[in-house]
Coordinates of C-alpha atoms and ligand atoms in Angstrom, one line a residue:
M249 CA 0.0 0.0 0.0
E250 CA 2.8 2.4 1.0
L251 CA 4.6 1.6 -2.3
Y252 CA 1.5 2.2 -4.3
M253 CA 0.9 5.6 -2.6
C254 CA 4.5 6.5 -3.3
K255 CA 4.0 5.7 -7.1
Q256 CA 0.8 7.8 -7.1
W257 CA 2.7 10.7 -5.7
V258 CA 5.5 10.3 -8.2
D259 CA 3.0 10.2 -11.1
F260 CA 1.2 13.2 -9.7
F261 CA 4.3 15.3 -9.5
Y262 CA 5.6 14.0 -12.8
Y263 CA 2.4 14.7 -14.8
S264 CA 1.5 18.0 -13.0
N265 CA 5.0 19.3 -13.8
S266 CA 5.3 17.9 -17.3
K267 CA 4.2 20.0 -20.3
A268 CA 2.0 19.1 -23.2
M269 CA 3.8 17.6 -26.1
V270 CA 3.9 19.8 -29.2
N271 CA 3.3 18.0 -32.6
V272 CA 5.2 19.7 -35.4
G273 CA 5.1 19.3 -39.2
I274 CA 8.0 20.6 -41.3
I275 CA 7.6 21.9 -44.9
G276 CA 10.7 21.8 -47.0
Y277 CA 13.3 19.0 -46.9
G278 CA 15.9 20.6 -49.2
Y279 CA 19.3 21.8 -47.9
W280 CA 18.2 23.3 -44.6
G281 CA 15.1 21.2 -43.8
P282 CA 17.1 18.1 -42.7
N283 CA 18.9 20.1 -40.0
L284 CA 15.6 21.3 -38.7
V285 CA 14.1 17.7 -38.7
R286 CA 17.2 16.4 -36.8
N287 CA 17.0 19.1 -34.1
F288 CA 13.2 19.1 -33.6
F289 CA 13.5 15.3 -33.4
A290 CA 15.9 15.8 -30.5
A291 CA 14.0 18.7 -28.9
A292 CA 12.3 18.3 -25.6
D293 CA 8.4 17.8 -25.5
C294 CA 8.3 17.7 -29.3
C295 CA 7.2 15.1 -31.8
V296 CA 7.9 15.5 -35.5
K297 CA 4.7 14.1 -37.1
A298 CA 5.3 14.8 -40.8
V299 CA 7.6 16.4 -43.3
A300 CA 6.4 17.8 -46.7
D301 CA 8.4 18.2 -49.8
G302 CA 7.2 18.5 -53.4
R303 CA 10.2 16.4 -54.6
S304 CA 9.7 12.7 -54.1
E305 CA 13.5 12.0 -54.0
R306 CA 13.8 14.2 -50.9
L307 CA 11.0 12.2 -49.2
Q308 CA 12.9 9.0 -50.1
Q309 CA 15.9 10.5 -48.4
L310 CA 13.8 11.4 -45.3
G311 CA 12.5 7.8 -45.2
K312 CA 16.1 6.5 -45.0
V313 CA 17.2 8.7 -42.2
F314 CA 13.9 9.0 -40.2
P315 CA 11.7 6.0 -41.1
T316 CA 9.2 6.8 -38.3
I317 CA 8.3 10.3 -39.7
K318 CA 5.5 10.5 -42.3
G319 CA 6.6 12.1 -45.6
V320 CA 4.0 13.9 -47.7
Q321 CA 4.3 15.8 -51.0
D322 CA 1.6 18.4 -50.4
A323 CA 2.3 21.1 -47.8
E324 CA -1.5 21.3 -47.2
D325 CA -1.4 17.8 -45.7
I326 CA 0.6 19.3 -42.9
I327 CA -1.3 22.7 -42.6
Y328 CA -4.7 21.1 -42.4
D329 CA -3.7 18.1 -40.2
P330 CA -5.7 18.5 -37.0
D331 CA -3.0 16.5 -35.1
I332 CA -0.3 19.0 -35.9
D333 CA 0.0 22.0 -33.5
A334 CA 2.9 23.8 -35.2
V335 CA 4.2 24.3 -38.7
I336 CA 7.8 24.9 -39.6
I337 CA 8.5 26.5 -43.0
A338 CA 11.9 25.7 -44.6
T339 CA 11.1 26.6 -48.3
P340 CA 12.4 29.4 -50.5
V341 CA 11.7 32.9 -49.3
S342 CA 9.1 33.7 -52.0
T343 CA 6.9 30.9 -50.6
H344 CA 7.1 31.8 -46.9
F345 CA 4.2 34.3 -46.8
T346 CA 1.6 32.1 -48.5
L347 CA 2.4 29.0 -46.5
A348 CA 2.6 30.9 -43.2
R349 CA -0.6 32.7 -43.7
K350 CA -2.5 29.5 -44.4
A351 CA -1.0 27.8 -41.3
L352 CA -1.7 30.8 -39.0
A353 CA -5.3 31.0 -40.4
E354 CA -5.7 27.4 -39.4
G355 CA -4.6 28.3 -35.8
K356 CA -1.2 26.7 -36.0
H357 CA 1.9 28.1 -34.3
V358 CA 4.4 28.9 -37.0
L359 CA 8.2 29.0 -37.3
I360 CA 9.6 30.5 -40.5
E361 CA 13.1 30.3 -41.8
K362 CA 15.1 33.5 -42.3
P363 CA 14.4 35.9 -43.9
M364 CA 10.9 36.0 -42.6
T365 CA 9.2 37.2 -45.8
S366 CA 9.9 39.1 -49.1
S367 CA 8.5 42.4 -47.8
T368 CA 7.7 44.3 -44.6
E369 CA 4.1 44.4 -45.6
E370 CA 3.9 40.6 -45.7
A371 CA 5.7 40.3 -42.4
E372 CA 3.3 42.8 -40.7
L373 CA 0.3 40.9 -42.1
L374 CA 1.6 37.7 -40.6
I375 CA 2.3 39.3 -37.2
N376 CA -1.3 40.7 -37.1
L377 CA -2.8 37.4 -38.1
A378 CA -0.8 35.5 -35.4
K379 CA -2.0 38.1 -32.8
Q380 CA -5.6 37.6 -33.9
K381 CA -5.3 33.9 -33.7
G382 CA -3.4 33.9 -30.4
V383 CA -0.6 31.7 -31.7
L384 CA 3.1 32.0 -31.7
L385 CA 4.9 33.3 -34.8
M386 CA 8.7 33.0 -34.7
V387 CA 11.6 33.3 -37.2
D388 CA 14.7 31.1 -37.2
H389 CA 17.6 33.5 -36.8
T390 CA 19.9 30.6 -35.8
F391 CA 23.0 32.7 -34.8
L392 CA 21.2 34.3 -31.8
Y393 CA 21.4 30.8 -30.2
T394 CA 25.2 30.5 -30.5
G395 CA 27.6 30.8 -27.6
A396 CA 29.6 33.5 -29.5
V397 CA 26.6 35.8 -30.1
E398 CA 25.4 35.4 -26.5
K399 CA 28.9 36.3 -25.2
M400 CA 29.1 39.4 -27.5
K401 CA 25.7 40.5 -26.3
Y402 CA 26.8 40.1 -22.7
L403 CA 30.0 42.1 -23.3
V404 CA 28.1 44.9 -25.0
D405 CA 25.2 45.0 -22.4
N406 CA 27.8 45.1 -19.6
K407 CA 29.7 47.9 -21.3
E408 CA 32.9 45.8 -21.4
L409 CA 33.8 47.5 -24.7
G410 CA 32.9 51.0 -23.4
N411 CA 30.5 52.8 -25.8
I412 CA 30.3 50.9 -29.0
K413 CA 31.1 52.8 -32.2
Y414 CA 30.9 50.3 -35.1
L415 CA 30.1 46.8 -36.3
D416 CA 31.8 45.6 -39.4
S417 CA 30.9 42.2 -41.0
T418 CA 32.2 40.2 -43.9
R419 CA 30.4 37.1 -45.1
I420 CA 31.8 36.0 -48.4
N421 CA 32.5 32.7 -50.2
L422 CA 32.0 31.0 -53.5
G423 CA 28.3 30.6 -52.7
L424 CA 25.3 29.1 -54.3
F425 CA 23.8 31.8 -56.7
Q426 CA 20.2 32.1 -55.7
S427 CA 17.5 32.6 -58.4
D428 CA 14.9 34.5 -56.3
I429 CA 16.9 36.7 -53.9
N430 CA 20.1 38.7 -54.1
V431 CA 23.2 38.1 -52.0
L432 CA 22.1 40.5 -49.2
W433 CA 18.7 38.7 -48.7
D434 CA 20.6 35.4 -48.7
L435 CA 23.6 36.1 -46.5
A436 CA 23.0 39.3 -44.5
P437 CA 20.0 38.2 -42.4
H438 CA 22.4 36.4 -40.1
D439 CA 24.5 39.5 -39.5
I440 CA 21.6 41.9 -39.4
S441 CA 19.8 39.7 -36.8
I442 CA 23.0 39.7 -34.7
L443 CA 23.2 43.5 -35.0
N444 CA 19.6 44.0 -34.0
Y445 CA 20.0 41.6 -31.1
I446 CA 23.1 43.2 -29.7
V447 CA 22.5 46.9 -30.4
R448 CA 19.3 48.2 -28.8
E449 CA 19.3 51.5 -30.6
R450 CA 17.1 51.2 -33.8
P451 CA 18.8 52.3 -37.0
Y452 CA 17.9 55.5 -38.9
S453 CA 18.7 54.8 -42.5
V454 CA 20.6 52.5 -44.9
N455 CA 22.8 52.9 -48.0
A456 CA 23.6 49.9 -50.2
T457 CA 25.3 49.3 -53.5
G458 CA 25.6 46.0 -55.4
I459 CA 26.4 44.5 -58.7
T460 CA 25.2 41.5 -60.8
H461 CA 27.7 39.7 -63.0
T462 CA 25.1 37.2 -64.3
N463 CA 22.7 39.6 -66.3
N464 CA 19.7 38.7 -64.2
N465 CA 19.4 41.7 -62.0
I466 CA 20.2 39.6 -58.9
E467 CA 23.3 41.1 -57.2
N468 CA 26.0 38.6 -56.3
I469 CA 28.2 41.2 -54.5
A470 CA 26.7 43.9 -52.3
Y471 CA 27.7 46.3 -49.6
L472 CA 25.3 47.6 -47.0
T473 CA 25.7 50.4 -44.5
V474 CA 23.3 50.9 -41.6
N475 CA 23.3 54.4 -40.0
Y476 CA 22.3 55.3 -36.5
A477 CA 21.3 58.7 -34.9
S478 CA 24.0 58.3 -32.3
G479 CA 26.8 58.0 -34.7
F480 CA 27.1 54.3 -34.3
I481 CA 27.6 52.6 -37.8
A482 CA 27.3 49.1 -39.1
H483 CA 28.6 47.7 -42.4
F484 CA 28.1 44.4 -44.2
N485 CA 30.1 43.0 -47.1
C486 CA 28.4 40.0 -48.7
S487 CA 29.5 38.0 -51.8
W488 CA 28.9 34.7 -53.6
T489 CA 32.0 35.2 -55.6
S490 CA 35.0 35.1 -53.2
P491 CA 37.6 32.3 -53.6
V492 CA 37.9 32.1 -49.8
K493 CA 35.2 31.7 -47.2
V494 CA 35.2 34.5 -44.6
R495 CA 32.8 34.8 -41.7
M496 CA 34.1 37.7 -39.7
M497 CA 32.7 40.5 -37.6
L498 CA 34.3 43.3 -35.7
I499 CA 32.6 45.2 -33.0
G500 CA 34.5 48.3 -31.8
G501 CA 34.0 50.2 -28.6
D502 CA 35.9 53.1 -27.2
Q503 CA 37.6 50.9 -24.7
K504 CA 37.8 47.4 -26.2
M505 CA 37.1 45.7 -29.5
I506 CA 35.8 42.2 -30.5
L507 CA 36.9 40.0 -33.4
Y508 CA 34.3 37.3 -34.0
N509 CA 35.5 34.7 -36.5
D510 CA 32.8 32.1 -36.9
L511 CA 35.2 29.7 -38.9
E512 CA 37.5 29.3 -35.8
P513 CA 36.6 25.9 -34.3
T514 CA 36.9 27.1 -30.6
E515 CA 38.4 30.5 -30.2
K516 CA 35.6 32.3 -32.1
V517 CA 35.5 35.5 -30.0
K518 CA 38.6 37.5 -29.2
I519 CA 38.5 40.6 -27.1
Y520 CA 41.2 43.1 -27.8
D521 CA 42.1 45.6 -25.1
T522 CA 42.8 48.1 -27.8
G523 CA 41.7 51.6 -28.2
Y524 CA 42.6 55.2 -29.0
S525 CA 42.2 58.6 -27.6
Y526 CA 42.3 61.9 -29.5
L527 CA 42.9 65.5 -28.9
N528 CA 41.6 68.3 -31.1
D529 CA 44.0 71.1 -31.7
E530 CA 41.5 73.8 -32.6
E531 CA 44.0 76.4 -33.7
K532 CA 45.8 74.2 -36.2
N533 CA 42.6 72.2 -37.0
K534 CA 44.5 69.0 -36.4
V535 CA 43.6 65.9 -34.4
R536 CA 46.2 64.0 -32.4
I537 CA 45.6 60.3 -31.9
D538 CA 47.1 58.2 -29.2
Y539 CA 46.9 54.5 -29.7
R540 CA 46.7 51.8 -26.9
T541 CA 47.3 48.1 -27.5
G542 CA 47.0 45.6 -24.7
D543 CA 46.1 42.0 -24.0
I544 CA 43.9 39.8 -26.1
H545 CA 41.4 37.8 -24.1
V546 CA 39.7 34.6 -25.4
P547 CA 36.5 33.9 -23.5
K548 CA 35.0 30.4 -23.0
L549 CA 31.8 29.9 -25.0
A550 CA 28.8 27.7 -24.6
T551 CA 29.0 24.9 -27.2
T552 CA 25.5 23.5 -27.4
E553 CA 24.2 23.3 -31.0
A554 CA 22.5 26.6 -31.9
L555 CA 19.7 25.0 -33.9
L556 CA 18.7 22.7 -30.9
G557 CA 18.6 25.8 -28.7
M558 CA 16.3 27.5 -31.3
A559 CA 14.1 24.4 -31.5
N560 CA 13.8 24.2 -27.7
D561 CA 13.0 28.0 -27.6
F562 CA 10.2 27.5 -30.1
I563 CA 8.6 24.6 -28.2
S564 CA 8.9 26.2 -24.7
S565 CA 7.6 29.5 -26.0
I566 CA 4.5 27.7 -27.2
Q567 CA 4.1 25.9 -23.9
E568 CA 4.8 28.9 -21.7
K569 CA 3.2 31.5 -24.0
K570 CA 6.4 33.5 -23.8
E571 CA 8.3 35.7 -26.3
P572 CA 11.1 33.7 -27.9
K573 CA 14.6 35.2 -28.3
S574 CA 14.2 35.2 -32.1
S575 CA 10.8 36.9 -32.2
C576 CA 8.7 37.8 -35.2
Q577 CA 9.4 41.5 -34.4
L578 CA 13.1 40.8 -34.8
G579 CA 12.3 39.0 -38.0
L580 CA 10.3 42.0 -39.3
D581 CA 13.2 44.4 -38.3
V582 CA 15.6 42.3 -40.4
V583 CA 13.2 42.4 -43.4
R584 CA 12.8 46.2 -43.0
I585 CA 16.6 46.7 -43.4
L586 CA 16.8 44.3 -46.4
E587 CA 13.9 45.9 -48.2
A588 CA 15.4 49.4 -47.7
S589 CA 18.8 47.9 -49.0
S590 CA 17.1 46.8 -52.2
E591 CA 15.6 50.3 -52.6
S592 CA 19.0 51.9 -52.1
I593 CA 20.7 49.5 -54.6
K594 CA 18.1 50.4 -57.2
H595 CA 19.1 54.1 -56.8
N596 CA 22.8 53.6 -56.8
G597 CA 23.3 53.8 -53.0
R598 CA 21.0 56.6 -52.2
E599 CA 20.2 56.9 -48.4
V600 CA 16.8 55.3 -47.6
I601 CA 15.2 56.3 -44.3
L602 CA 13.8 53.4 -42.3
E603 CA 10.1 53.7 -41.6
S604 CA 10.4 53.0 -37.9
S605 CA 13.1 55.7 -37.4
T606 CA 12.3 58.7 -35.3
S607 CA 15.5 60.7 -35.3
P608 CA 18.0 61.7 -38.0
V609 CA 21.7 60.7 -38.1
T610 CA 23.6 63.6 -36.6
H611 CA 27.1 62.3 -37.2
T612 CA 28.2 63.7 -33.9
I613 CA 29.6 61.3 -31.3
Q614 CA 27.0 60.6 -28.6
E615 CA 26.6 57.7 -26.3
V616 CA 25.1 54.8 -28.1
L617 CA 21.9 53.6 -26.4
I618 CA 22.5 50.0 -25.6
Ligands
NAD901 N1 18.9 29.4 -40.5 C1 19.9 29.1 -41.4 O1 21.1 29.2 -41.0 C2 19.6 28.8 -42.8 C3 20.6 28.2 -43.6 C4 20.2 27.9 -44.9 C5 18.9 28.1 -45.4 N2 18.0 28.8 -44.6 C6 16.7 29.1 -45.1 O2 15.9 27.9 -45.2 C7 15.0 28.1 -46.3 C8 15.1 27.0 -47.3 O3 16.4 27.1 -47.9 P1 17.1 25.8 -48.5 O4 18.5 26.2 -48.9 O5 16.9 24.6 -47.7 O6 16.3 25.7 -49.9 P2 16.2 24.4 -50.9 O7 15.7 25.0 -52.2 O8 17.4 23.6 -50.8 O9 15.0 23.6 -50.2 C9 13.7 23.9 -50.2 C10 12.8 22.7 -50.3 O10 11.4 23.1 -50.2 C11 10.7 22.3 -51.1 N3 9.5 23.1 -51.4 C12 9.4 24.3 -51.9 N4 8.1 24.7 -51.9 C13 7.3 23.7 -51.4 C14 6.0 23.5 -51.1 N5 5.0 24.5 -51.4 N6 5.5 22.4 -50.6 C15 6.4 21.4 -50.3 N7 7.8 21.5 -50.5 C16 8.2 22.7 -51.0 C17 11.6 22.1 -52.3 O11 11.2 21.0 -53.1 C18 12.9 22.0 -51.7 O12 13.3 20.6 -51.5 C19 15.2 29.5 -46.9 O13 14.4 30.4 -46.3 C20 16.7 29.8 -46.4 O14 17.0 31.2 -46.3 C21 18.3 29.1 -43.3

């Protein structure tokens, strides 16, 4: 009797503390889809019920790796399946809006791959629909779940770099030329999401230039500058035509600077105790610069797989009705910058003011609002 009571109590505590399982369906099993399937398969409180891909050879591949997961060719078999609580969209960007709108209208929680949509208008429509339906809408900006980005955010939040002045990112390689989006829409979402996550100040405007070498109006090399009212500046260099792969970001503060090299196996973040001070000589109209170089510190980083962290965040945000780290608002802010960059490229680098901006760039050095 005592033993039986004991078991009852264990069950009571176990089930009252356990959370409802979330059944997910994944649309798109091309290049990125398999990574999502693998990580949602491993995520806590999650069951991958079905995967859709229009190409039968991809479903054969799914069957080999995950024989227990149902493969379907039509995305609607996932969207309208009453047993599926959440839909994950890993298809080309041009299809995100239509698939997500259908799934949200059905009352499903939705996770969309980056970039969220092809326009801010589409992203705003999805955000409003998710609110109306009371479901979670999230965007997979995977890098926010890396130990390196978490560490850099911690360093900036805690003013370890002093006041930050610039972020400079290079993401280039001999990349797959996309047929529906240019190189900025393909590669820059990662870096823009990191920028928006780390820097609290919202940008004021963008300038971008780019060039196509394939006669199809899809730029394969592009440079984007994001301007801030405080004088902080961010710059992104993206290319599919580099002989070497570079994934590097610099974040400069007035006390220390960070070098983030994502290709380094372990020492991805280095903090340079490097800076400068200056003295304006008003009479001679000259500036005297004093340089300081000190130690280089390599912090220890969390090593859990970023995509698993993202999958767990999606599931727990559904269960706990909380805002995920990679929220739909962050997804919208990334699309806003990308859309403005396309407008600027069209006009040979003309400054495009961002809609959400409230104050102009002064180009005077103020304290950055972090
Ligand atoms: N988070 C990241 O780090 C990361 C990395 C790579 C790609 N992505 C994103 O993932 C998404 C997919 O990229 P990809 O490189 O895997 O593309 P892909 O073209 O390799 O794969 C897309 C798959 O979706 C299938 N598909 C398209 N429309 C469909 C529909 N209506 N119904 C069923 N299947 C459909 C295609 O058959 C294809 O197999 C993009 O948004 C991309 O930006 C994210």
